Amino acid sequence: MSSVALITGASRGIGRGIALELAVLGWDLVINYARNGEAAAKTASECEAIALAHGRKIRAAHCRADVSVGEDREALVRFTQETFGHIEMLVNNAGVAPAVRTDLLEISEESFDRLMSINVKGPLFLTQAVARWMIETPTETPRAIVTVSSTSARTVSLDRGEYCVSKAALSMLTPLFAARLAGHGINTYELRPGIIATDMTSGVKEKYDRLIEGGLTPIQRWGTPGDVGKAVAAIAQNLLPYSTGETLNIDGGFHIRRL
Ligand code: NAP
């Protein structure tokens, strides 16, 4: 029986990169998205094709759900239950940046509420629902909750303070659930990507090109969705069995302080 992963925000970008790496390993997938059904369907068929190219037959199903909406989260879990009947990994990846980058002294409550709702409330309550389901269905198979936060959990950006606050809040989810779920054989991990080439960063490409060229990151290149996907693949292969509540920086060394 193949393992199953539910990946939020997997139609594009980092979530898609994670889905492709898990497909190579032969995992069945639920590809969640918010609006872009066409992209989600394409990602799902690409996953099935790449698995086949590696000699594995998988099923990748796609499901629309806004993670910030309670009924949508319930429907997403129900879809996963009805489609596959079990789950070995939840990847909380869906997240948004502010619609407009604004100085810290100008950010609006509306933008703050939107980011807290999608970036924090969504993953927290989806994790709660999936954790309950996992606990109700005990198994010897290792299981994991992976949450994609950001280097912004620790890095100040004065033109998107509400994003930094949301990612710092999200960071607490991993140690909390690690302590609660370890006894049920469920490990939790936080992934902190740095500068990754996706739609989210396409509008600031030139700025980041210049910063990377100037030596901002010790590994002097943009990160790719596949870089993040490979970290999830390591977790999926149970290569970190005695680590939980752990944070992995996937940022080319950006987090290193230098003098
Ligand atoms: P992206 O290219 O903008 O893709 C965002 C994905 O999330 C899409 O699949 C989108 O679905 C989905 N999504 C958005 N709002 C959603 C909602 N309310 N419910 C469910 N799905 C939703 O972003 P990305 O760069 O891949 O970022 C993925 C995650 O990594 C985010 O949490 C982001 O904060 C984090 N991150 C990104 C970077 C970076 O440099 N790119 C760095 C650090 C952390 P649709 O296609 O339907 O819109």
PDB file of C-alpha atoms and ligand atoms in Angstrom:
ATOM      1  CA  MET A   1       0.000   0.000   0.000  1.00  0.00           C
ATOM      2  CA  SER A   2       1.430   3.413  -1.019  1.00  0.00           C
ATOM      3  CA  SER A   3       1.826   6.151   1.569  1.00  0.00           C
ATOM      4  CA  VAL A   4      -0.399   9.205   1.192  1.00  0.00           C
ATOM      5  CA  ALA A   5       0.528  12.880   1.539  1.00  0.00           C
ATOM      6  CA  LEU A   6      -1.856  15.822   1.623  1.00  0.00           C
ATOM      7  CA  ILE A   7      -0.022  18.935   0.418  1.00  0.00           C
ATOM      8  CA  THR A   8      -1.714  22.317   0.709  1.00  0.00           C
ATOM      9  CA  GLY A   9      -1.047  24.889  -2.006  1.00  0.00           C
ATOM     10  CA  ALA A  10       0.452  22.289  -4.335  1.00  0.00           C
ATOM     11  CA  SER A  11      -0.879  23.631  -7.649  1.00  0.00           C
ATOM     12  CA  ARG A  12       2.190  25.849  -8.107  1.00  0.00           C
ATOM     13  CA  GLY A  13       5.555  26.824  -6.655  1.00  0.00           C
ATOM     14  CA  ILE A  14       7.038  25.115  -3.611  1.00  0.00           C
ATOM     15  CA  GLY A  15       4.003  22.861  -3.029  1.00  0.00           C
ATOM     16  CA  ARG A  16       4.286  21.564  -6.589  1.00  0.00           C
ATOM     17  CA  GLY A  17       8.020  20.947  -6.073  1.00  0.00           C
ATOM     18  CA  ILE A  18       7.236  18.908  -2.952  1.00  0.00           C
ATOM     19  CA  ALA A  19       4.525  16.922  -4.777  1.00  0.00           C
ATOM     20  CA  LEU A  20       6.910  15.993  -7.610  1.00  0.00           C
ATOM     21  CA  GLU A  21       9.599  14.736  -5.199  1.00  0.00           C
ATOM     22  CA  LEU A  22       7.071  12.616  -3.279  1.00  0.00           C
ATOM     23  CA  ALA A  23       5.679  11.256  -6.557  1.00  0.00           C
ATOM     24  CA  VAL A  24       9.171  10.031  -7.490  1.00  0.00           C
ATOM     25  CA  LEU A  25       9.159   8.090  -4.204  1.00  0.00           C
ATOM     26  CA  GLY A  26       5.830   6.487  -5.132  1.00  0.00           C
ATOM     27  CA  TRP A  27       3.576   8.395  -2.719  1.00  0.00           C
ATOM     28  CA  ASP A  28      -0.122   8.907  -3.490  1.00  0.00           C
ATOM     29  CA  LEU A  29      -1.011  12.578  -3.267  1.00  0.00           C
ATOM     30  CA  VAL A  30      -3.766  15.057  -2.552  1.00  0.00           C
ATOM     31  CA  ILE A  31      -2.893  18.261  -4.402  1.00  0.00           C
ATOM     32  CA  ASN A  32      -4.761  21.089  -2.683  1.00  0.00           C
ATOM     33  CA  TYR A  33      -5.281  24.523  -4.256  1.00  0.00           C
ATOM     34  CA  ALA A  34      -7.396  27.635  -3.652  1.00  0.00           C
ATOM     35  CA  ARG A  35      -8.388  29.020  -7.071  1.00  0.00           C
ATOM     36  CA  ASN A  36      -6.219  27.623  -9.816  1.00  0.00           C
ATOM     37  CA  GLY A  37      -7.891  24.289 -10.679  1.00  0.00           C
ATOM     38  CA  GLU A  38      -6.185  24.036 -14.045  1.00  0.00           C
ATOM     39  CA  ALA A  39      -2.701  24.302 -12.524  1.00  0.00           C
ATOM     40  CA  ALA A  40      -3.647  21.774  -9.824  1.00  0.00           C
ATOM     41  CA  ALA A  41      -4.889  19.251 -12.414  1.00  0.00           C
ATOM     42  CA  LYS A  42      -1.679  19.750 -14.420  1.00  0.00           C
ATOM     43  CA  THR A  43       0.508  19.229 -11.346  1.00  0.00           C
ATOM     44  CA  ALA A  44      -1.449  16.066 -10.488  1.00  0.00           C
ATOM     45  CA  SER A  45      -0.934  14.569 -13.952  1.00  0.00           C
ATOM     46  CA  GLU A  46       2.760  15.597 -13.940  1.00  0.00           C
ATOM     47  CA  CYS A  47       3.134  13.751 -10.623  1.00  0.00           C
ATOM     48  CA  GLU A  48       1.552  10.594 -12.019  1.00  0.00           C
ATOM     49  CA  ALA A  49       3.794  10.822 -15.114  1.00  0.00           C
ATOM     50  CA  ILE A  50       7.052  11.378 -13.203  1.00  0.00           C
ATOM     51  CA  ALA A  51       6.195   8.464 -10.886  1.00  0.00           C
ATOM     52  CA  LEU A  52       5.591   6.248 -13.896  1.00  0.00           C
ATOM     53  CA  ALA A  53       8.917   7.328 -15.404  1.00  0.00           C
ATOM     54  CA  HIS A  54      10.489   6.035 -12.173  1.00  0.00           C
ATOM     55  CA  GLY A  55       8.630   2.735 -12.442  1.00  0.00           C
ATOM     56  CA  ARG A  56       5.919   3.580  -9.881  1.00  0.00           C
ATOM     57  CA  LYS A  57       2.178   3.853 -10.307  1.00  0.00           C
ATOM     58  CA  ILE A  58       0.638   6.489  -8.064  1.00  0.00           C
ATOM     59  CA  ARG A  59      -2.635   8.361  -7.840  1.00  0.00           C
ATOM     60  CA  ALA A  60      -2.553  12.161  -7.519  1.00  0.00           C
ATOM     61  CA  ALA A  61      -5.973  13.684  -6.831  1.00  0.00           C
ATOM     62  CA  HIS A  62      -6.614  17.425  -6.664  1.00  0.00           C
ATOM     63  CA  CYS A  63      -9.009  19.168  -4.308  1.00  0.00           C
ATOM     64  CA  ARG A  64     -10.002  22.822  -3.948  1.00  0.00           C
ATOM     65  CA  ALA A  65     -10.108  24.177  -0.385  1.00  0.00           C
ATOM     66  CA  ASP A  66      -9.276  27.552   1.106  1.00  0.00           C
ATOM     67  CA  VAL A  67      -7.248  26.595   4.192  1.00  0.00           C
ATOM     68  CA  SER A  68      -8.482  29.673   6.040  1.00  0.00           C
ATOM     69  CA  VAL A  69     -12.122  28.438   5.889  1.00  0.00           C
ATOM     70  CA  GLY A  70     -13.294  25.817   8.407  1.00  0.00           C
ATOM     71  CA  GLU A  71     -15.787  24.034   6.120  1.00  0.00           C
ATOM     72  CA  ASP A  72     -13.173  23.873   3.365  1.00  0.00           C
ATOM     73  CA  ARG A  73     -10.638  22.257   5.715  1.00  0.00           C
ATOM     74  CA  GLU A  74     -13.230  19.697   6.830  1.00  0.00           C
ATOM     75  CA  ALA A  75     -14.104  18.947   3.198  1.00  0.00           C
ATOM     76  CA  LEU A  76     -10.393  18.556   2.347  1.00  0.00           C
ATOM     77  CA  VAL A  77      -9.839  16.010   5.113  1.00  0.00           C
ATOM     78  CA  ARG A  78     -13.051  14.188   4.135  1.00  0.00           C
ATOM     79  CA  PHE A  79     -11.890  14.112   0.493  1.00  0.00           C
ATOM     80  CA  THR A  80      -8.579  12.547   1.576  1.00  0.00           C
ATOM     81  CA  GLN A  81     -10.403   9.991   3.740  1.00  0.00           C
ATOM     82  CA  GLU A  82     -12.833   9.034   0.969  1.00  0.00           C
ATOM     83  CA  THR A  83     -10.158   8.970  -1.766  1.00  0.00           C
ATOM     84  CA  PHE A  84      -7.371   7.103   0.043  1.00  0.00           C
ATOM     85  CA  GLY A  85      -8.648   6.055   3.494  1.00  0.00           C
ATOM     86  CA  HIS A  86      -5.342   6.812   5.236  1.00  0.00           C
ATOM     87  CA  ILE A  87      -2.697   9.526   5.523  1.00  0.00           C
ATOM     88  CA  GLU A  88       1.007   9.375   6.376  1.00  0.00           C
ATOM     89  CA  MET A  89       1.997  13.001   5.868  1.00  0.00           C
ATOM     90  CA  LEU A  90       0.425  16.449   5.981  1.00  0.00           C
ATOM     91  CA  VAL A  91       2.437  19.228   4.372  1.00  0.00           C
ATOM     92  CA  ASN A  92       1.208  22.683   5.420  1.00  0.00           C
ATOM     93  CA  ASN A  93       2.611  24.667   2.528  1.00  0.00           C
ATOM     94  CA  ALA A  94      -0.147  27.044   1.355  1.00  0.00           C
ATOM     95  CA  GLY A  95       0.628  30.614   2.266  1.00  0.00           C
ATOM     96  CA  VAL A  96       0.348  34.121   0.927  1.00  0.00           C
ATOM     97  CA  ALA A  97       2.385  37.324   0.927  1.00  0.00           C
ATOM     98  CA  PRO A  98       0.747  40.728   1.434  1.00  0.00           C
ATOM     99  CA  ALA A  99      -1.175  41.884  -1.663  1.00  0.00           C
ATOM    100  CA  VAL A 100       0.852  45.106  -1.477  1.00  0.00           C
ATOM    101  CA  ARG A 101       4.223  45.596   0.224  1.00  0.00           C
ATOM    102  CA  THR A 102       3.838  48.532   2.620  1.00  0.00           C
ATOM    103  CA  ASP A 103       6.002  50.155   5.258  1.00  0.00           C
ATOM    104  CA  LEU A 104       5.507  48.765   8.756  1.00  0.00           C
ATOM    105  CA  LEU A 105       3.954  52.069   9.834  1.00  0.00           C
ATOM    106  CA  GLU A 106       1.292  51.756   7.125  1.00  0.00           C
ATOM    107  CA  ILE A 107       0.225  48.060   7.155  1.00  0.00           C
ATOM    108  CA  SER A 108      -3.535  47.571   7.451  1.00  0.00           C
ATOM    109  CA  GLU A 109      -5.537  45.404   9.849  1.00  0.00           C
ATOM    110  CA  GLU A 110      -7.211  43.886   6.800  1.00  0.00           C
ATOM    111  CA  SER A 111      -3.904  42.633   5.394  1.00  0.00           C
ATOM    112  CA  PHE A 112      -2.799  41.423   8.847  1.00  0.00           C
ATOM    113  CA  ASP A 113      -6.074  39.476   9.306  1.00  0.00           C
ATOM    114  CA  ARG A 114      -5.788  37.920   5.820  1.00  0.00           C
ATOM    115  CA  LEU A 115      -2.252  36.693   6.432  1.00  0.00           C
ATOM    116  CA  MET A 116      -2.926  35.417   9.947  1.00  0.00           C
ATOM    117  CA  SER A 117      -5.986  33.596   8.687  1.00  0.00           C
ATOM    118  CA  ILE A 118      -4.293  31.836   5.724  1.00  0.00           C
ATOM    119  CA  ASN A 119      -0.731  31.482   7.069  1.00  0.00           C
ATOM    120  CA  VAL A 120      -1.467  30.624  10.720  1.00  0.00           C
ATOM    121  CA  LYS A 121      -5.111  29.729  11.446  1.00  0.00           C
ATOM    122  CA  GLY A 122      -5.391  27.453   8.373  1.00  0.00           C
ATOM    123  CA  PRO A 123      -2.341  25.249   9.117  1.00  0.00           C
ATOM    124  CA  LEU A 124      -3.050  25.137  12.859  1.00  0.00           C
ATOM    125  CA  PHE A 125      -6.602  23.824  12.509  1.00  0.00           C
ATOM    126  CA  LEU A 126      -5.826  21.593   9.531  1.00  0.00           C
ATOM    127  CA  THR A 127      -3.039  20.007  11.584  1.00  0.00           C
ATOM    128  CA  GLN A 128      -5.477  19.552  14.460  1.00  0.00           C
ATOM    129  CA  ALA A 129      -7.977  17.763  12.180  1.00  0.00           C
ATOM    130  CA  VAL A 130      -5.357  15.536  10.527  1.00  0.00           C
ATOM    131  CA  ALA A 131      -3.706  14.734  13.871  1.00  0.00           C
ATOM    132  CA  ARG A 132      -7.074  13.603  15.289  1.00  0.00           C
ATOM    133  CA  TRP A 133      -7.603  11.356  12.269  1.00  0.00           C
ATOM    134  CA  MET A 134      -4.076   9.916  12.577  1.00  0.00           C
ATOM    135  CA  ILE A 135      -4.576   9.212  16.282  1.00  0.00           C
ATOM    136  CA  GLU A 136      -7.915   7.462  15.575  1.00  0.00           C
ATOM    137  CA  THR A 137      -6.144   5.184  13.053  1.00  0.00           C
ATOM    138  CA  PRO A 138      -2.954   3.934  14.731  1.00  0.00           C
ATOM    139  CA  THR A 139      -0.277   2.283  12.589  1.00  0.00           C
ATOM    140  CA  GLU A 140       3.366   1.157  12.792  1.00  0.00           C
ATOM    141  CA  THR A 141       4.169   3.274   9.692  1.00  0.00           C
ATOM    142  CA  PRO A 142       6.041   6.483  10.594  1.00  0.00           C
ATOM    143  CA  ARG A 143       3.939   9.606  10.024  1.00  0.00           C
ATOM    144  CA  ALA A 144       4.810  13.275   9.853  1.00  0.00           C
ATOM    145  CA  ILE A 145       3.464  16.805   9.843  1.00  0.00           C
ATOM    146  CA  VAL A 146       5.641  19.182   7.824  1.00  0.00           C
ATOM    147  CA  THR A 147       5.046  22.932   7.917  1.00  0.00           C
ATOM    148  CA  VAL A 148       6.560  25.420   5.488  1.00  0.00           C
ATOM    149  CA  SER A 149       7.194  28.672   7.316  1.00  0.00           C
ATOM    150  CA  SER A 150       9.877  31.030   6.001  1.00  0.00           C
ATOM    151  CA  THR A 151      13.178  32.643   6.756  1.00  0.00           C
ATOM    152  CA  SER A 152      10.853  35.599   7.502  1.00  0.00           C
ATOM    153  CA  ALA A 153      10.021  33.898  10.820  1.00  0.00           C
ATOM    154  CA  ARG A 154      13.394  35.315  11.952  1.00  0.00           C
ATOM    155  CA  THR A 155      14.260  37.949   9.337  1.00  0.00           C
ATOM    156  CA  VAL A 156      12.919  41.500   9.464  1.00  0.00           C
ATOM    157  CA  SER A 157      11.442  42.904   6.230  1.00  0.00           C
ATOM    158  CA  LEU A 158      10.162  46.418   6.911  1.00  0.00           C
ATOM    159  CA  ASP A 159       7.906  46.396   3.850  1.00  0.00           C
ATOM    160  CA  ARG A 160       5.940  43.233   4.818  1.00  0.00           C
ATOM    161  CA  GLY A 161       5.882  43.135   8.591  1.00  0.00           C
ATOM    162  CA  GLU A 162       2.553  41.299   8.743  1.00  0.00           C
ATOM    163  CA  TYR A 163       4.101  38.428   6.725  1.00  0.00           C
ATOM    164  CA  CYS A 164       7.047  38.200   9.175  1.00  0.00           C
ATOM    165  CA  VAL A 165       4.665  38.174  12.159  1.00  0.00           C
ATOM    166  CA  SER A 166       2.510  35.452  10.573  1.00  0.00           C
ATOM    167  CA  LYS A 167       5.528  33.229   9.858  1.00  0.00           C
ATOM    168  CA  ALA A 168       6.972  33.766  13.360  1.00  0.00           C
ATOM    169  CA  ALA A 169       3.600  32.699  14.816  1.00  0.00           C
ATOM    170  CA  LEU A 170       3.455  29.689  12.485  1.00  0.00           C
ATOM    171  CA  SER A 171       6.881  28.580  13.768  1.00  0.00           C
ATOM    172  CA  MET A 172       5.374  27.683  17.161  1.00  0.00           C
ATOM    173  CA  LEU A 173       3.094  25.102  15.533  1.00  0.00           C
ATOM    174  CA  THR A 174       5.921  22.583  15.016  1.00  0.00           C
ATOM    175  CA  PRO A 175       7.260  22.294  18.601  1.00  0.00           C
ATOM    176  CA  LEU A 176       3.701  22.367  19.964  1.00  0.00           C
ATOM    177  CA  PHE A 177       2.482  19.452  17.841  1.00  0.00           C
ATOM    178  CA  ALA A 178       5.836  17.660  18.258  1.00  0.00           C
ATOM    179  CA  ALA A 179       5.316  17.484  22.007  1.00  0.00           C
ATOM    180  CA  ARG A 180       1.655  16.482  21.647  1.00  0.00           C
ATOM    181  CA  LEU A 181       2.032  13.869  18.894  1.00  0.00           C
ATOM    182  CA  ALA A 182       5.381  12.119  19.507  1.00  0.00           C
ATOM    183  CA  GLY A 183       3.656   9.493  21.653  1.00  0.00           C
ATOM    184  CA  HIS A 184       1.502   8.583  18.653  1.00  0.00           C
ATOM    185  CA  GLY A 185       4.500   8.052  16.331  1.00  0.00           C
ATOM    186  CA  ILE A 186       3.962  11.345  14.509  1.00  0.00           C
ATOM    187  CA  ASN A 187       7.038  13.562  14.037  1.00  0.00           C
ATOM    188  CA  THR A 188       6.771  17.229  13.107  1.00  0.00           C
ATOM    189  CA  TYR A 189       9.174  19.418  11.139  1.00  0.00           C
ATOM    190  CA  GLU A 190       9.345  23.067  10.150  1.00  0.00           C
ATOM    191  CA  LEU A 191      10.939  23.984   6.826  1.00  0.00           C
ATOM    192  CA  ARG A 192      12.240  27.539   6.496  1.00  0.00           C
ATOM    193  CA  PRO A 193      12.829  28.358   2.835  1.00  0.00           C
ATOM    194  CA  GLY A 194      14.896  31.395   1.921  1.00  0.00           C
ATOM    195  CA  ILE A 195      14.691  32.983  -1.524  1.00  0.00           C
ATOM    196  CA  ILE A 196      12.914  30.486  -3.766  1.00  0.00           C
ATOM    197  CA  ALA A 197      12.017  31.097  -7.417  1.00  0.00           C
ATOM    198  CA  THR A 198       8.188  30.941  -7.612  1.00  0.00           C
ATOM    199  CA  ASP A 199       5.279  33.208  -8.573  1.00  0.00           C
ATOM    200  CA  MET A 200       5.487  34.691  -5.060  1.00  0.00           C
ATOM    201  CA  THR A 201       8.959  36.110  -5.676  1.00  0.00           C
ATOM    202  CA  SER A 202       8.633  36.876  -9.419  1.00  0.00           C
ATOM    203  CA  GLY A 203       7.758  40.525  -8.730  1.00  0.00           C
ATOM    204  CA  VAL A 204      10.987  41.125  -6.772  1.00  0.00           C
ATOM    205  CA  LYS A 205      13.276  39.092  -9.022  1.00  0.00           C
ATOM    206  CA  GLU A 206      15.697  41.890  -9.904  1.00  0.00           C
ATOM    207  CA  LYS A 207      16.057  43.000  -6.288  1.00  0.00           C
ATOM    208  CA  TYR A 208      16.890  39.438  -5.158  1.00  0.00           C
ATOM    209  CA  ASP A 209      19.153  38.839  -8.182  1.00  0.00           C
ATOM    210  CA  ARG A 210      21.224  41.816  -7.033  1.00  0.00           C
ATOM    211  CA  LEU A 211      21.279  40.693  -3.387  1.00  0.00           C
ATOM    212  CA  ILE A 212      22.358  37.153  -4.284  1.00  0.00           C
ATOM    213  CA  GLU A 213      25.042  38.451  -6.641  1.00  0.00           C
ATOM    214  CA  GLY A 214      26.197  40.698  -3.792  1.00  0.00           C
ATOM    215  CA  GLY A 215      26.781  37.666  -1.557  1.00  0.00           C
ATOM    216  CA  LEU A 216      23.627  37.667   0.614  1.00  0.00           C
ATOM    217  CA  THR A 217      23.498  33.855   0.613  1.00  0.00           C
ATOM    218  CA  PRO A 218      26.662  31.741   1.081  1.00  0.00           C
ATOM    219  CA  ILE A 219      25.344  29.347  -1.594  1.00  0.00           C
ATOM    220  CA  GLN A 220      25.149  31.932  -4.345  1.00  0.00           C
ATOM    221  CA  ARG A 221      21.998  31.031  -6.265  1.00  0.00           C
ATOM    222  CA  TRP A 222      18.214  31.161  -6.037  1.00  0.00           C
ATOM    223  CA  GLY A 223      16.580  28.238  -4.281  1.00  0.00           C
ATOM    224  CA  THR A 224      14.165  26.063  -6.260  1.00  0.00           C
ATOM    225  CA  PRO A 225      10.904  24.351  -5.276  1.00  0.00           C
ATOM    226  CA  GLY A 226      12.820  21.084  -5.760  1.00  0.00           C
ATOM    227  CA  ASP A 227      15.301  22.117  -3.028  1.00  0.00           C
ATOM    228  CA  VAL A 228      12.395  22.241  -0.582  1.00  0.00           C
ATOM    229  CA  GLY A 229      10.889  19.086  -2.086  1.00  0.00           C
ATOM    230  CA  LYS A 230      14.096  17.151  -1.424  1.00  0.00           C
ATOM    231  CA  ALA A 231      13.943  18.030   2.292  1.00  0.00           C
ATOM    232  CA  VAL A 232      10.379  16.671   2.407  1.00  0.00           C
ATOM    233  CA  ALA A 233      11.560  13.572   0.524  1.00  0.00           C
ATOM    234  CA  ALA A 234      14.167  12.967   3.268  1.00  0.00           C
ATOM    235  CA  ILE A 235      11.416  13.148   5.905  1.00  0.00           C
ATOM    236  CA  ALA A 236       9.166  10.908   3.781  1.00  0.00           C
ATOM    237  CA  GLN A 237      11.922   8.268   3.727  1.00  0.00           C
ATOM    238  CA  ASN A 238      12.110   8.460   7.532  1.00  0.00           C
ATOM    239  CA  LEU A 239      15.717   9.688   7.414  1.00  0.00           C
ATOM    240  CA  LEU A 240      15.222  11.868  10.520  1.00  0.00           C
ATOM    241  CA  PRO A 241      13.539   9.314  12.811  1.00  0.00           C
ATOM    242  CA  TYR A 242      14.903  10.623  16.122  1.00  0.00           C
ATOM    243  CA  SER A 243      14.235  14.313  15.396  1.00  0.00           C
ATOM    244  CA  THR A 244      10.944  16.061  16.015  1.00  0.00           C
ATOM    245  CA  GLY A 245       9.959  19.686  16.521  1.00  0.00           C
ATOM    246  CA  GLU A 246      12.992  20.376  14.328  1.00  0.00           C
ATOM    247  CA  THR A 247      13.576  23.303  11.970  1.00  0.00           C
ATOM    248  CA  LEU A 248      15.398  22.883   8.639  1.00  0.00           C
ATOM    249  CA  ASN A 249      16.670  26.041   6.951  1.00  0.00           C
ATOM    250  CA  ILE A 250      16.508  25.672   3.172  1.00  0.00           C
ATOM    251  CA  ASP A 251      18.042  28.995   2.360  1.00  0.00           C
ATOM    252  CA  GLY A 252      21.546  28.517   0.955  1.00  0.00           C
ATOM    253  CA  GLY A 253      22.955  29.443   4.366  1.00  0.00           C
ATOM    254  CA  PHE A 254      21.184  32.832   4.504  1.00  0.00           C
ATOM    255  CA  HIS A 255      20.466  32.397   8.241  1.00  0.00           C
ATOM    256  CA  ILE A 256      24.192  32.307   9.153  1.00  0.00           C
ATOM    257  CA  ARG A 257      25.344  35.447  10.950  1.00  0.00           C
ATOM    258  CA  ARG A 258      28.645  36.737   9.657  1.00  0.00           C
ATOM    259  CA  LEU A 259      31.102  39.279  11.015  1.00  0.00           C
TER     260      LEU A 259
HETATM  261  P1  NAP B   1       3.029  30.637  -4.708  1.00  0.00           P
HETATM  262  O1  NAP B   1       3.900  30.343  -5.869  1.00  0.00           O
HETATM  263  O2  NAP B   1       2.348  31.957  -4.626  1.00  0.00           O
HETATM  264  O3  NAP B   1       1.958  29.446  -4.559  1.00  0.00           O
HETATM  265  C1  NAP B   1       1.040  29.507  -3.517  1.00  0.00           C
HETATM  266  C2  NAP B   1       0.253  28.224  -3.444  1.00  0.00           C
HETATM  267  O4  NAP B   1      -0.629  28.294  -2.317  1.00  0.00           O
HETATM  268  C3  NAP B   1      -0.639  27.993  -4.653  1.00  0.00           C
HETATM  269  O5  NAP B   1      -0.739  26.611  -4.875  1.00  0.00           O
HETATM  270  C4  NAP B   1      -1.984  28.560  -4.198  1.00  0.00           C
HETATM  271  O6  NAP B   1      -3.102  27.987  -4.866  1.00  0.00           O
HETATM  272  C5  NAP B   1      -1.972  28.151  -2.740  1.00  0.00           C
HETATM  273  N1  NAP B   1      -2.830  28.957  -1.880  1.00  0.00           N
HETATM  274  C6  NAP B   1      -2.840  30.298  -1.700  1.00  0.00           C
HETATM  275  N2  NAP B   1      -3.769  30.649  -0.805  1.00  0.00           N
HETATM  276  C7  NAP B   1      -4.380  29.506  -0.420  1.00  0.00           C
HETATM  277  C8  NAP B   1      -5.435  29.217   0.470  1.00  0.00           C
HETATM  278  N3  NAP B   1      -6.071  30.176   1.156  1.00  0.00           N
HETATM  279  N4  NAP B   1      -5.811  27.927   0.627  1.00  0.00           N
HETATM  280  C9  NAP B   1      -5.192  26.926  -0.067  1.00  0.00           C
HETATM  281  N5  NAP B   1      -4.186  27.150  -0.917  1.00  0.00           N
HETATM  282  C10 NAP B   1      -3.791  28.428  -1.096  1.00  0.00           C
HETATM  283  O7  NAP B   1       3.867  30.540  -3.342  1.00  0.00           O
HETATM  284  P2  NAP B   1       5.229  29.755  -3.007  1.00  0.00           P
HETATM  285  O8  NAP B   1       6.354  30.690  -3.218  1.00  0.00           O
HETATM  286  O9  NAP B   1       5.232  28.437  -3.643  1.00  0.00           O
HETATM  287  O10 NAP B   1       5.058  29.612  -1.420  1.00  0.00           O
HETATM  288  C11 NAP B   1       4.617  28.417  -0.793  1.00  0.00           C
HETATM  289  C12 NAP B   1       4.863  28.555   0.704  1.00  0.00           C
HETATM  290  O11 NAP B   1       6.253  28.784   0.927  1.00  0.00           O
HETATM  291  C13 NAP B   1       4.141  29.732   1.351  1.00  0.00           C
HETATM  292  O12 NAP B   1       3.731  29.363   2.643  1.00  0.00           O
HETATM  293  C14 NAP B   1       5.207  30.807   1.418  1.00  0.00           C
HETATM  294  O13 NAP B   1       4.947  31.734   2.445  1.00  0.00           O
HETATM  295  C15 NAP B   1       6.426  29.957   1.710  1.00  0.00           C
HETATM  296  N6  NAP B   1       7.708  30.570   1.358  1.00  0.00           N
HETATM  297  C16 NAP B   1       7.979  30.961   0.073  1.00  0.00           C
HETATM  298  C17 NAP B   1       9.235  31.522  -0.207  1.00  0.00           C
HETATM  299  C18 NAP B   1       9.644  31.964  -1.588  1.00  0.00           C
HETATM  300  O14 NAP B   1      10.729  32.571  -1.723  1.00  0.00           O
HETATM  301  N7  NAP B   1       8.884  31.692  -2.629  1.00  0.00           N
HETATM  302  C19 NAP B   1      10.182  31.671   0.824  1.00  0.00           C
HETATM  303  C20 NAP B   1       9.853  31.251   2.102  1.00  0.00           C
HETATM  304  C21 NAP B   1       8.614  30.695   2.349  1.00  0.00           C
HETATM  305  P3  NAP B   1      -3.690  28.605  -6.254  1.00  0.00           P
HETATM  306  O15 NAP B   1      -2.748  28.163  -7.355  1.00  0.00           O
HETATM  307  O16 NAP B   1      -5.040  28.002  -6.380  1.00  0.00           O
HETATM  308  O17 NAP B   1      -3.711  30.086  -6.106  1.00  0.00           O
END
